[in-house]
PDB file of C-alpha atoms in Angstrom:
ATOM      1  CA  MET A 159      14.118 -20.683 -14.393  1.00 53.00           C
ATOM      2  CA  GLU A 160      11.419 -19.169 -12.173  1.00 66.00           C
ATOM      3  CA  GLN A 161      11.353 -15.387 -12.188  1.00 89.00           C
ATOM      4  CA  ASN A 162      10.960 -13.593  -8.871  1.00 96.00           C
ATOM      5  CA  ASN A 163      12.152 -10.378  -7.248  1.00 98.00           C
ATOM      6  CA  TYR A 164      13.895 -11.864  -4.234  1.00 98.00           C
ATOM      7  CA  HIS A 165      16.778  -9.580  -3.248  1.00 97.00           C
ATOM      8  CA  GLY A 166      15.662  -7.062  -5.873  1.00 98.00           C
ATOM      9  CA  LYS A 167      16.687  -9.030  -8.953  1.00 97.00           C
ATOM     10  CA  LEU A 168      13.989  -7.335 -11.032  1.00 98.00           C
ATOM     11  CA  GLN A 169      14.439  -3.782  -9.765  1.00 98.00           C
ATOM     12  CA  LYS A 170      15.349  -2.292 -13.139  1.00 97.00           C
ATOM     13  CA  THR A 171      13.688   0.610 -14.904  1.00 97.00           C
ATOM     14  CA  THR A 172      11.353  -0.160 -17.796  1.00 97.00           C
ATOM     15  CA  GLY A 173      11.963   3.201 -19.469  1.00 97.00           C
ATOM     16  CA  SER A 174       8.286   4.013 -19.037  1.00 98.00           C
ATOM     17  CA  GLY A 175       8.650   7.564 -20.318  1.00 97.00           C
ATOM     18  CA  PHE A 176       7.004   8.911 -17.186  1.00 98.00           C
ATOM     19  CA  GLY A 177       8.626  10.590 -14.198  1.00 97.00           C
ATOM     20  CA  ALA A 178       8.166  12.352 -10.876  1.00 96.00           C
ATOM     21  CA  LYS A 179       5.993  15.078 -12.385  1.00 96.00           C
ATOM     22  CA  SER A 180       3.736  12.761 -14.382  1.00 98.00           C
ATOM     23  CA  THR A 181       0.074  13.028 -13.424  1.00 98.00           C
ATOM     24  CA  SER A 182      -2.832  10.637 -13.108  1.00 98.00           C
ATOM     25  CA  LYS A 183      -4.355  11.943 -16.346  1.00 98.00           C
ATOM     26  CA  GLU A 184      -1.148  11.273 -18.260  1.00 98.00           C
ATOM     27  CA  ILE A 185      -0.913   7.725 -16.929  1.00 98.00           C
ATOM     28  CA  ILE A 186      -4.519   6.770 -17.696  1.00 98.00           C
ATOM     29  CA  LYS A 187      -4.653   8.377 -21.147  1.00 98.00           C
ATOM     30  CA  GLY A 188      -5.881   5.873 -23.726  1.00 98.00           C
ATOM     31  CA  ILE A 189      -6.689   3.178 -21.160  1.00 98.00           C
ATOM     32  CA  ASP A 190     -10.232   1.737 -21.159  1.00 98.00           C
ATOM     33  CA  LEU A 191     -11.264  -0.071 -17.969  1.00 98.00           C
ATOM     34  CA  THR A 192     -14.882  -0.680 -18.941  1.00 98.00           C
ATOM     35  CA  GLY A 193     -16.086  -3.915 -17.362  1.00 98.00           C
ATOM     36  CA  LYS A 194     -13.313  -3.953 -14.749  1.00 98.00           C
ATOM     37  CA  THR A 195     -13.900  -3.766 -10.996  1.00 98.00           C
ATOM     38  CA  ALA A 196     -11.506  -2.091  -8.577  1.00 99.00           C
ATOM     39  CA  ILE A 197     -11.454  -1.772  -4.800  1.00 99.00           C
ATOM     40  CA  VAL A 198      -9.544   1.260  -3.483  1.00 98.00           C
ATOM     41  CA  THR A 199      -9.027   1.503   0.265  1.00 98.00           C
ATOM     42  CA  GLY A 200      -8.658   5.081   1.447  1.00 96.00           C
ATOM     43  CA  GLY A 201     -10.363   6.072  -1.776  1.00 97.00           C
ATOM     44  CA  ASN A 202     -12.182   9.021  -0.251  1.00 96.00           C
ATOM     45  CA  THR A 203      -9.223  11.334   0.508  1.00 95.00           C
ATOM     46  CA  GLY A 204      -5.844  12.370  -0.894  1.00 95.00           C
ATOM     47  CA  ILE A 205      -4.173  10.238  -3.511  1.00 97.00           C
ATOM     48  CA  GLY A 206      -6.700   7.466  -2.897  1.00 97.00           C
ATOM     49  CA  LEU A 207      -9.523   9.798  -3.908  1.00 97.00           C
ATOM     50  CA  GLU A 208      -7.618  10.791  -7.039  1.00 98.00           C
ATOM     51  CA  THR A 209      -6.978   7.114  -7.809  1.00 98.00           C
ATOM     52  CA  ALA A 210     -10.631   6.180  -7.384  1.00 98.00           C
ATOM     53  CA  LYS A 211     -11.864   9.080  -9.532  1.00 98.00           C
ATOM     54  CA  THR A 212      -9.344   8.348 -12.276  1.00 98.00           C
ATOM     55  CA  LEU A 213     -10.201   4.644 -12.455  1.00 98.00           C
ATOM     56  CA  ALA A 214     -13.908   5.446 -12.507  1.00 98.00           C
ATOM     57  CA  ALA A 215     -13.414   8.000 -15.290  1.00 98.00           C
ATOM     58  CA  ALA A 216     -11.646   5.275 -17.311  1.00 98.00           C
ATOM     59  CA  GLY A 217     -14.748   3.096 -17.045  1.00 98.00           C
ATOM     60  CA  ALA A 218     -14.041   0.872 -14.044  1.00 98.00           C
ATOM     61  CA  THR A 219     -16.586   0.170 -11.343  1.00 98.00           C
ATOM     62  CA  VAL A 220     -14.806   1.397  -8.212  1.00 98.00           C
ATOM     63  CA  ILE A 221     -15.701   0.238  -4.715  1.00 98.00           C
ATOM     64  CA  VAL A 222     -14.480   2.496  -1.915  1.00 98.00           C
ATOM     65  CA  PRO A 223     -14.646   0.944   1.561  1.00 98.00           C
ATOM     66  CA  ALA A 224     -14.547   3.667   4.201  1.00 97.00           C
ATOM     67  CA  ARG A 225     -14.777   4.027   7.971  1.00 95.00           C
ATOM     68  CA  ASP A 226     -16.732   7.269   7.503  1.00 95.00           C
ATOM     69  CA  ALA A 227     -19.178   6.486   4.722  1.00 95.00           C
ATOM     70  CA  GLU A 228     -20.827   9.911   4.896  1.00 96.00           C
ATOM     71  CA  LYS A 229     -17.496  11.657   4.360  1.00 95.00           C
ATOM     72  CA  ALA A 230     -16.775   9.336   1.459  1.00 97.00           C
ATOM     73  CA  LYS A 231     -20.153  10.170  -0.108  1.00 97.00           C
ATOM     74  CA  ARG A 232     -19.425  13.888   0.150  1.00 97.00           C
ATOM     75  CA  ASN A 233     -15.938  13.615  -1.323  1.00 97.00           C
ATOM     76  CA  LEU A 234     -17.051  11.350  -4.172  1.00 97.00           C
ATOM     77  CA  GLU A 235     -20.300  13.116  -4.941  1.00 96.00           C
ATOM     78  CA  GLY A 236     -20.871  13.346  -8.658  1.00 95.00           C
ATOM     79  CA  THR A 237     -18.302  10.652  -9.494  1.00 96.00           C
ATOM     80  CA  PRO A 238     -19.874   7.941 -11.675  1.00 95.00           C
ATOM     81  CA  ASN A 239     -19.257   4.212 -11.289  1.00 96.00           C
ATOM     82  CA  VAL A 240     -18.454   4.428  -7.556  1.00 98.00           C
ATOM     83  CA  ILE A 241     -19.915   2.292  -4.771  1.00 98.00           C
ATOM     84  CA  ILE A 242     -19.220   3.178  -1.136  1.00 98.00           C
ATOM     85  CA  GLU A 243     -19.139   0.481   1.546  1.00 98.00           C
ATOM     86  CA  ASN A 244     -18.418   0.445   5.277  1.00 97.00           C
ATOM     87  CA  MET A 245     -15.070  -0.883   6.523  1.00 98.00           C
ATOM     88  CA  ASP A 246     -12.644  -0.047   9.333  1.00 97.00           C
ATOM     89  CA  LEU A 247      -9.034  -1.155   8.855  1.00 97.00           C
ATOM     90  CA  MET A 248      -8.497  -1.349  12.624  1.00 96.00           C
ATOM     91  CA  ASN A 249     -11.419  -3.748  13.008  1.00 97.00           C
ATOM     92  CA  PRO A 250     -10.671  -7.278  11.724  1.00 98.00           C
ATOM     93  CA  GLY A 251     -14.353  -8.210  11.848  1.00 98.00           C
ATOM     94  CA  SER A 252     -15.165  -5.251   9.622  1.00 98.00           C
ATOM     95  CA  LEU A 253     -12.620  -6.430   7.049  1.00 98.00           C
ATOM     96  CA  ASP A 254     -14.151  -9.901   7.008  1.00 98.00           C
ATOM     97  CA  ALA A 255     -17.682  -8.532   6.650  1.00 98.00           C
ATOM     98  CA  PHE A 256     -16.705  -6.322   3.715  1.00 98.00           C
ATOM     99  CA  ALA A 257     -14.879  -9.153   1.937  1.00 98.00           C
ATOM    100  CA  GLU A 258     -17.717 -11.617   2.558  1.00 98.00           C
ATOM    101  CA  LYS A 259     -20.236  -9.208   1.040  1.00 98.00           C
ATOM    102  CA  TYR A 260     -18.055  -8.752  -2.022  1.00 98.00           C
ATOM    103  CA  LEU A 261     -17.500 -12.482  -2.488  1.00 98.00           C
ATOM    104  CA  HIS A 262     -21.247 -13.068  -2.131  1.00 98.00           C
ATOM    105  CA  SER A 263     -21.798 -10.816  -5.164  1.00 97.00           C
ATOM    106  CA  GLY A 264     -19.964 -13.366  -7.308  1.00 98.00           C
ATOM    107  CA  ARG A 265     -18.003 -10.673  -9.135  1.00 98.00           C
ATOM    108  CA  PRO A 266     -14.341 -11.104 -10.039  1.00 98.00           C
ATOM    109  CA  LEU A 267     -11.951  -8.460  -8.694  1.00 99.00           C
ATOM    110  CA  ASP A 268      -9.590  -7.017 -11.295  1.00 99.00           C
ATOM    111  CA  LEU A 269      -7.789  -4.461  -9.119  1.00 99.00           C
ATOM    112  CA  LEU A 270      -7.252  -4.414  -5.377  1.00 99.00           C
ATOM    113  CA  ILE A 271      -5.540  -1.160  -4.485  1.00 98.00           C
ATOM    114  CA  ASN A 272      -4.493  -1.139  -0.838  1.00 98.00           C
ATOM    115  CA  ASN A 273      -3.952   2.587  -0.530  1.00 98.00           C
ATOM    116  CA  ALA A 274      -5.124   3.518   2.981  1.00 96.00           C
ATOM    117  CA  GLY A 275      -2.594   4.141   5.724  1.00 95.00           C
ATOM    118  CA  ILE A 276      -1.643   6.199   8.764  1.00 95.00           C
ATOM    119  CA  MET A 277       1.545   7.961   9.829  1.00 92.00           C
ATOM    120  CA  TRP A 278       2.955  10.119  12.628  1.00 90.00           C
ATOM    121  CA  VAL A 279       0.513   8.754  15.197  1.00 94.00           C
ATOM    122  CA  PRO A 280       1.075   8.242  18.942  1.00 94.00           C
ATOM    123  CA  LEU A 281       1.280   4.740  20.357  1.00 97.00           C
ATOM    124  CA  ARG A 282      -2.088   3.052  19.972  1.00 97.00           C
ATOM    125  CA  ARG A 283      -3.111  -0.573  19.920  1.00 98.00           C
ATOM    126  CA  ASP A 284      -6.018  -2.358  18.302  1.00 97.00           C
ATOM    127  CA  SER A 285      -8.310  -4.800  20.098  1.00 96.00           C
ATOM    128  CA  ARG A 286      -5.680  -7.531  19.725  1.00 97.00           C
ATOM    129  CA  GLY A 287      -2.951  -5.386  21.263  1.00 98.00           C
ATOM    130  CA  TYR A 288      -1.184  -4.790  17.946  1.00 98.00           C
ATOM    131  CA  GLU A 289       0.523  -1.436  17.295  1.00 98.00           C
ATOM    132  CA  SER A 290      -1.776   0.712  15.155  1.00 98.00           C
ATOM    133  CA  GLN A 291       0.534   1.478  12.221  1.00 98.00           C
ATOM    134  CA  LEU A 292       1.410  -2.189  11.804  1.00 98.00           C
ATOM    135  CA  ALA A 293      -2.258  -3.124  12.140  1.00 98.00           C
ATOM    136  CA  THR A 294      -3.544  -0.483   9.706  1.00 98.00           C
ATOM    137  CA  ASN A 295      -0.750  -0.219   7.144  1.00 98.00           C
ATOM    138  CA  TYR A 296       0.087  -3.897   6.888  1.00 98.00           C
ATOM    139  CA  LEU A 297      -1.966  -6.493   8.776  1.00 98.00           C
ATOM    140  CA  ALA A 298      -5.262  -5.125   7.439  1.00 98.00           C
ATOM    141  CA  LEU A 299      -3.782  -5.215   3.936  1.00 98.00           C
ATOM    142  CA  PHE A 300      -2.723  -8.850   4.418  1.00 98.00           C
ATOM    143  CA  GLN A 301      -6.137  -9.838   5.780  1.00 98.00           C
ATOM    144  CA  LEU A 302      -8.156  -8.050   3.107  1.00 98.00           C
ATOM    145  CA  THR A 303      -6.065  -9.526   0.295  1.00 98.00           C
ATOM    146  CA  ALA A 304      -6.373 -13.005   1.780  1.00 98.00           C
ATOM    147  CA  ARG A 305     -10.136 -12.735   2.188  1.00 98.00           C
ATOM    148  CA  LEU A 306     -10.644 -11.393  -1.348  1.00 98.00           C
ATOM    149  CA  TRP A 307      -8.327 -13.968  -2.926  1.00 98.00           C
ATOM    150  CA  PRO A 308     -11.130 -16.046  -4.539  1.00 97.00           C
ATOM    151  CA  ALA A 309     -12.379 -12.934  -6.400  1.00 98.00           C
ATOM    152  CA  LEU A 310      -8.851 -11.961  -7.455  1.00 98.00           C
ATOM    153  CA  LYS A 311      -8.193 -15.422  -8.822  1.00 98.00           C
ATOM    154  CA  LYS A 312     -11.553 -15.407 -10.601  1.00 98.00           C
ATOM    155  CA  ALA A 313     -10.570 -12.262 -12.551  1.00 98.00           C
ATOM    156  CA  ASP A 314      -7.809 -14.153 -14.409  1.00 94.00           C
ATOM    157  CA  GLY A 315      -5.399 -11.250 -14.711  1.00 98.00           C
ATOM    158  CA  ALA A 316      -5.921  -9.310 -11.486  1.00 98.00           C
ATOM    159  CA  ARG A 317      -3.393  -6.986  -9.919  1.00 99.00           C
ATOM    160  CA  VAL A 318      -2.852  -6.191  -6.244  1.00 99.00           C
ATOM    161  CA  VAL A 319      -1.280  -2.757  -5.814  1.00 99.00           C
ATOM    162  CA  ASN A 320      -0.002  -1.900  -2.340  1.00 98.00           C
ATOM    163  CA  VAL A 321       0.905   1.687  -1.502  1.00 98.00           C
ATOM    164  CA  SER A 322       4.166   1.585   0.447  1.00 98.00           C
ATOM    165  CA  SER A 323       6.511   4.511   1.083  1.00 96.00           C
ATOM    166  CA  GLY A 324      10.099   5.653   0.895  1.00 94.00           C
ATOM    167  CA  GLY A 325       9.640   5.661   4.660  1.00 94.00           C
ATOM    168  CA  HIS A 326      10.327   1.924   4.611  1.00 97.00           C
ATOM    169  CA  GLN A 327      13.948   3.059   4.907  1.00 95.00           C
ATOM    170  CA  PHE A 328      13.224   4.209   8.478  1.00 95.00           C
ATOM    171  CA  SER A 329      13.270   0.607   9.683  1.00 97.00           C
ATOM    172  CA  ASP A 330      13.639  -3.028   8.773  1.00 98.00           C
ATOM    173  CA  PHE A 331      10.960  -5.345  10.174  1.00 98.00           C
ATOM    174  CA  ASN A 332      11.563  -6.170  13.827  1.00 98.00           C
ATOM    175  CA  PHE A 333      10.557  -9.804  14.246  1.00 98.00           C
ATOM    176  CA  GLN A 334      11.565  -9.827  17.909  1.00 98.00           C
ATOM    177  CA  ASP A 335       9.230  -6.992  18.948  1.00 98.00           C
ATOM    178  CA  PRO A 336       6.959  -5.822  16.106  1.00 98.00           C
ATOM    179  CA  ASN A 337       4.412  -4.328  18.507  1.00 98.00           C
ATOM    180  CA  PHE A 338       6.788  -2.296  20.679  1.00 98.00           C
ATOM    181  CA  LEU A 339       6.106  -4.298  23.815  1.00 98.00           C
ATOM    182  CA  ASN A 340       9.718  -4.333  24.982  1.00 98.00           C
ATOM    183  CA  ARG A 341      11.233  -1.270  23.287  1.00 97.00           C
ATOM    184  CA  GLU A 342      10.532   2.428  23.344  1.00 98.00           C
ATOM    185  CA  TYR A 343       7.934   3.501  20.827  1.00 98.00           C
ATOM    186  CA  GLU A 344       9.149   5.734  18.008  1.00 96.00           C
ATOM    187  CA  THR A 345       6.446   6.617  15.522  1.00 94.00           C
ATOM    188  CA  LEU A 346       8.661   6.754  12.411  1.00 93.00           C
ATOM    189  CA  GLN A 347      10.258   3.386  13.243  1.00 97.00           C
ATOM    190  CA  ALA A 348       6.782   1.919  13.565  1.00 98.00           C
ATOM    191  CA  TYR A 349       5.792   3.469  10.247  1.00 96.00           C
ATOM    192  CA  GLY A 350       8.983   2.256   8.586  1.00 97.00           C
ATOM    193  CA  GLN A 351       8.589  -1.356   9.658  1.00 98.00           C
ATOM    194  CA  SER A 352       4.930  -1.355   8.549  1.00 98.00           C
ATOM    195  CA  LYS A 353       5.979  -0.246   5.062  1.00 98.00           C
ATOM    196  CA  THR A 354       8.896  -2.677   4.934  1.00 98.00           C
ATOM    197  CA  ALA A 355       6.286  -5.339   5.686  1.00 98.00           C
ATOM    198  CA  VAL A 356       4.237  -4.101   2.718  1.00 98.00           C
ATOM    199  CA  ASN A 357       7.261  -4.506   0.431  1.00 98.00           C
ATOM    200  CA  LEU A 358       8.080  -7.996   1.694  1.00 98.00           C
ATOM    201  CA  PHE A 359       4.459  -9.118   1.401  1.00 98.00           C
ATOM    202  CA  SER A 360       3.997  -7.685  -2.094  1.00 98.00           C
ATOM    203  CA  MET A 361       7.032  -9.582  -3.339  1.00 98.00           C
ATOM    204  CA  GLU A 362       6.070 -12.852  -1.668  1.00 98.00           C
ATOM    205  CA  LEU A 363       2.443 -12.593  -2.796  1.00 98.00           C
ATOM    206  CA  ASP A 364       3.530 -12.191  -6.393  1.00 98.00           C
ATOM    207  CA  THR A 365       5.793 -15.231  -6.167  1.00 98.00           C
ATOM    208  CA  ARG A 366       2.917 -17.352  -4.870  1.00 97.00           C
ATOM    209  CA  ALA A 367       0.067 -15.837  -6.898  1.00 98.00           C
ATOM    210  CA  LYS A 368       1.468 -15.499 -10.410  1.00 97.00           C
ATOM    211  CA  LYS A 369       0.637 -19.110 -11.328  1.00 96.00           C
ATOM    212  CA  TYR A 370      -3.003 -18.075 -10.907  1.00 97.00           C
ATOM    213  CA  ASN A 371      -2.431 -15.040 -13.162  1.00 98.00           C
ATOM    214  CA  VAL A 372      -2.543 -12.575 -10.262  1.00 98.00           C
ATOM    215  CA  ARG A 373       0.341 -10.129  -9.950  1.00 98.00           C
ATOM    216  CA  SER A 374       1.362  -7.926  -7.035  1.00 98.00           C
ATOM    217  CA  TYR A 375       3.213  -4.603  -6.787  1.00 99.00           C
ATOM    218  CA  CYS A 376       4.184  -2.058  -4.169  1.00 98.00           C
ATOM    219  CA  LEU A 377       5.091   1.571  -4.642  1.00 98.00           C
ATOM    220  CA  CYS A 378       6.190   4.875  -3.209  1.00 97.00           C
ATOM    221  CA  PRO A 379       3.858   7.720  -4.207  1.00 97.00           C
ATOM    222  CA  GLY A 380       6.469  10.313  -3.240  1.00 92.00           C
ATOM    223  CA  ALA A 381       6.199  13.213  -0.800  1.00 87.00           C
ATOM    224  CA  VAL A 382       2.758  14.591  -1.568  1.00 85.00           C
ATOM    225  CA  GLY A 383       1.292  17.865  -0.359  1.00 66.00           C
ATOM    226  CA  GLN A 384      -2.279  18.562   0.785  1.00 65.00           C
ATOM    227  CA  THR A 385      -3.134  15.068   2.034  1.00 57.00           C
ATOM    228  CA  GLU A 386      -4.471  14.085   5.473  1.00 53.00           C
ATOM    229  CA  LEU A 387      -1.552  11.783   6.282  1.00 54.00           C
ATOM    230  CA  ALA A 388       0.032  14.223   8.749  1.00 53.00           C
ATOM    231  CA  ARG A 389      -3.190  15.184  10.535  1.00 57.00           C
ATOM    232  CA  GLU A 390      -1.976  13.763  13.869  1.00 56.00           C
ATOM    233  CA  ALA A 391       1.653  14.857  13.627  1.00 54.00           C
ATOM    234  CA  PRO A 392       2.892  16.863  16.646  1.00 60.00           C
ATOM    235  CA  ALA A 393       3.006  20.608  15.977  1.00 58.00           C
ATOM    236  CA  ASP A 394       6.789  20.817  16.326  1.00 61.00           C
ATOM    237  CA  LEU A 395       7.637  17.671  14.375  1.00 57.00           C
ATOM    238  CA  PHE A 396       8.163  19.298  10.980  1.00 56.00           C
ATOM    239  CA  GLN A 397      10.289  22.008  12.536  1.00 54.00           C
ATOM    240  CA  LYS A 398      12.518  19.341  14.111  1.00 53.00           C
ATOM    241  CA  LEU A 399      12.792  17.629  10.742  1.00 52.00           C
ATOM    242  CA  GLY A 400      13.728  20.921   9.088  1.00 52.00           C
ATOM    243  CA  TYR A 401      10.561  21.096   7.025  1.00 53.00           C
ATOM    244  CA  SER A 402       8.977  24.185   8.619  1.00 54.00           C
ATOM    245  CA  ASP A 403       9.832  27.384  10.468  1.00 57.00           C
ATOM    246  CA  ALA A 404       9.129  28.208  14.117  1.00 62.00           C
ATOM    247  CA  GLU A 405       5.599  29.362  13.231  1.00 62.00           C
ATOM    248  CA  GLY A 406       4.781  26.047  11.568  1.00 63.00           C
ATOM    249  CA  ASN A 407       4.962  27.319   7.998  1.00 64.00           C
ATOM    250  CA  ILE A 408       6.345  24.809   5.502  1.00 62.00           C
ATOM    251  CA  LEU A 409       9.626  26.128   4.097  1.00 53.00           C
ATOM    252  CA  PRO A 410       9.322  27.308   0.462  1.00 58.00           C
ATOM    253  CA  GLU A 411      12.002  24.921  -0.783  1.00 56.00           C
ATOM    254  CA  VAL A 412      10.216  22.001   0.901  1.00 52.00           C
ATOM    255  CA  ALA A 413       6.838  23.030  -0.488  1.00 58.00           C
ATOM    256  CA  ALA A 414       8.332  23.273  -3.977  1.00 58.00           C
ATOM    257  CA  SER A 415       9.609  19.692  -3.750  1.00 68.00           C
ATOM    258  CA  LEU A 416       6.222  18.184  -2.867  1.00 88.00           C
ATOM    259  CA  LYS A 417       4.150  16.392  -5.468  1.00 95.00           C
ATOM    260  CA  THR A 418       0.608  17.438  -6.233  1.00 94.00           C
ATOM    261  CA  ILE A 419      -2.118  14.902  -5.509  1.00 95.00           C
ATOM    262  CA  PRO A 420      -2.485  13.964  -9.224  1.00 97.00           C
ATOM    263  CA  GLN A 421       1.302  13.426  -9.341  1.00 97.00           C
ATOM    264  CA  GLY A 422       1.146  11.387  -6.126  1.00 97.00           C
ATOM    265  CA  ALA A 423      -1.489   9.051  -7.558  1.00 98.00           C
ATOM    266  CA  ALA A 424       0.409   8.502 -10.799  1.00 98.00           C
ATOM    267  CA  THR A 425       2.574   5.574  -9.695  1.00 98.00           C
ATOM    268  CA  THR A 426      -0.406   3.724  -8.210  1.00 98.00           C
ATOM    269  CA  LEU A 427      -2.230   4.036 -11.516  1.00 98.00           C
ATOM    270  CA  TRP A 428       0.846   3.039 -13.491  1.00 98.00           C
ATOM    271  CA  ALA A 429       1.303  -0.121 -11.401  1.00 98.00           C
ATOM    272  CA  ALA A 430      -2.381  -0.902 -11.809  1.00 98.00           C
ATOM    273  CA  THR A 431      -2.596  -0.480 -15.568  1.00 98.00           C
ATOM    274  CA  SER A 432       0.787  -0.462 -17.329  1.00 98.00           C
ATOM    275  CA  LYS A 433       1.193  -3.087 -20.031  1.00 97.00           C
ATOM    276  CA  SER A 434       4.948  -3.046 -19.435  1.00 96.00           C
ATOM    277  CA  LEU A 435       4.238  -4.902 -16.168  1.00 98.00           C
ATOM    278  CA  ASN A 436       2.206  -7.681 -17.788  1.00 96.00           C
ATOM    279  CA  ASN A 437       5.018 -10.196 -17.367  1.00 96.00           C
ATOM    280  CA  ILE A 438       6.713  -8.888 -14.252  1.00 97.00           C
ATOM    281  CA  GLY A 439       5.609  -8.537 -10.637  1.00 98.00           C
ATOM    282  CA  GLY A 440       6.728  -8.318  -7.051  1.00 98.00           C
ATOM    283  CA  VAL A 441       8.569  -5.087  -7.749  1.00 98.00           C
ATOM    284  CA  TYR A 442       8.710  -1.771  -5.890  1.00 98.00           C
ATOM    285  CA  CYS A 443       7.851   1.215  -8.060  1.00 98.00           C
ATOM    286  CA  GLU A 444       8.301   4.983  -7.846  1.00 98.00           C
ATOM    287  CA  ASN A 445       7.831   7.904 -10.236  1.00 98.00           C
ATOM    288  CA  ALA A 446       5.753   5.699 -12.543  1.00 98.00           C
ATOM    289  CA  ASP A 447       8.472   3.126 -13.182  1.00 98.00           C
ATOM    290  CA  ILE A 448      10.309   0.329 -11.389  1.00 98.00           C
ATOM    291  CA  ALA A 449      12.655   1.755  -8.764  1.00 98.00           C
ATOM    292  CA  SER A 450      16.350   1.026  -8.365  1.00 97.00           C
ATOM    293  CA  LEU A 451      17.912  -0.700  -5.369  1.00 97.00           C
ATOM    294  CA  ASN A 452      19.312   1.720  -2.795  1.00 95.00           C
ATOM    295  CA  SER A 453      21.302   0.503   0.201  1.00 87.00           C
ATOM    296  CA  ASN A 454      22.326   4.017   1.285  1.00 88.00           C
ATOM    297  CA  GLU A 455      19.700   5.265   3.741  1.00 78.00           C
ATOM    298  CA  LYS A 456      21.079   8.805   3.477  1.00 79.00           C
ATOM    299  CA  ILE A 457      19.989   8.975  -0.157  1.00 83.00           C
ATOM    300  CA  ILE A 458      16.305   9.520  -0.809  1.00 83.00           C
ATOM    301  CA  GLY A 459      14.642   7.225  -3.300  1.00 93.00           C
ATOM    302  CA  GLY A 460      14.844   3.641  -4.455  1.00 97.00           C
ATOM    303  CA  VAL A 461      14.145   0.534  -2.427  1.00 98.00           C
ATOM    304  CA  ALA A 462      16.163  -0.860   0.485  1.00 98.00           C
ATOM    305  CA  PRO A 463      17.449  -4.405  -0.165  1.00 98.00           C
ATOM    306  CA  TYR A 464      16.341  -5.569   3.289  1.00 98.00           C
ATOM    307  CA  SER A 465      12.728  -4.965   2.278  1.00 98.00           C
ATOM    308  CA  LEU A 466      13.116  -7.482  -0.557  1.00 98.00           C
ATOM    309  CA  ASP A 467      14.846 -10.234   1.425  1.00 98.00           C
ATOM    310  CA  GLU A 468      13.593 -13.730   0.566  1.00 98.00           C
ATOM    311  CA  LYS A 469      14.028 -15.246   4.023  1.00 98.00           C
ATOM    312  CA  ASN A 470      12.263 -12.359   5.748  1.00 98.00           C
ATOM    313  CA  ALA A 471       9.437 -12.368   3.194  1.00 98.00           C
ATOM    314  CA  LYS A 472       8.661 -16.006   3.928  1.00 98.00           C
ATOM    315  CA  ARG A 473       9.076 -15.444   7.658  1.00 98.00           C
ATOM    316  CA  LEU A 474       6.703 -12.477   7.560  1.00 98.00           C
ATOM    317  CA  TRP A 475       4.084 -14.471   5.640  1.00 98.00           C
ATOM    318  CA  LYS A 476       4.074 -17.079   8.399  1.00 98.00           C
ATOM    319  CA  LEU A 477       3.975 -14.448  11.154  1.00 98.00           C
ATOM    320  CA  SER A 478       1.145 -12.591   9.402  1.00 98.00           C
ATOM    321  CA  GLN A 479      -0.946 -15.747   9.336  1.00 98.00           C
ATOM    322  CA  GLU A 480      -0.292 -16.263  13.036  1.00 98.00           C
ATOM    323  CA  MET A 481      -1.093 -12.652  13.971  1.00 98.00           C
ATOM    324  CA  THR A 482      -4.317 -12.485  11.933  1.00 98.00           C
ATOM    325  CA  GLY A 483      -5.414 -16.062  12.488  1.00 98.00           C
ATOM    326  CA  ILE A 484      -5.815 -16.459   8.735  1.00 98.00           C
ATOM    327  CA  HIS A 485      -4.334 -19.294   6.707  1.00 97.00           C
ATOM    328  CA  PHE A 486      -3.731 -17.583   3.368  1.00 97.00           C
ATOM    329  CA  ASP A 487      -4.062 -20.566   1.059  1.00 87.00           C
ATOM    330  CA  LEU A 488      -3.591 -19.598  -2.581  1.00 91.00           C
ATOM    331  CA  SER A 489      -5.044 -22.796  -4.008  1.00 77.00           C
TER     332      SER A 489
END
């Protein structure tokens, strides 16, 4: 019987021995990635930077595509085994150019870590008219994975690791109006549906790709402090959410609950390297293990069943091809 994660059938802990406070160094201990190649989007800031540095320290050649290459060079200065390239997630032509250059090198791709994303942004649209969080957090991920597929298949054991979020519980995917053309824009709903899309895609990709020895995973890094994710959030947003006081200071109890950047990168690294995932894929992970199903949106943690729905995963795959103009053929 074919194994897949439709409807969360495989969402069961592995007993990894790690947890919410585990760090990137703990995860990568004893792992040698010499000879492996990884691409890490958003690998020049926050948990992406920590991910890139950790993979490079373990011996991997790490390629960091960045919109601001100079910033990436500054942030990664002194890190061995890193190559910085130009790429803009909001520019489909830029994605194609990056992927074409990589494919032209003839190298296999062992790890594609789709880490980059945006959140708490006002309504913006890309050149195609697509809402920016959907375009950046999901459609770019779909396009880049599709374009790099020949290199992933060539690696014979590649993994695609997609950084999702517990914020997928803010919204299911709205197939009727994904770009907020006929409904009022709400930034967290837009974020939520983009991350639900990441979950659905990761599951469906694994189902289709595993016969080529390519596995796919998605994950929640947790609430992480000191990243740039909230750089465009309105000044009063965190006060409204109960996270800060009237002066904009994060409440002590909230600050104490946030993960450090090395803790935030841990689950990405676990999904990318754990041997316990060698024969399982399409799962949503958190705290360096496979997460449990959670249908109660009032409870933080776990994965919402609607983001692992088989019918919607197949429907989204078709819609993604239509929206990007890419026929993602896994042959």
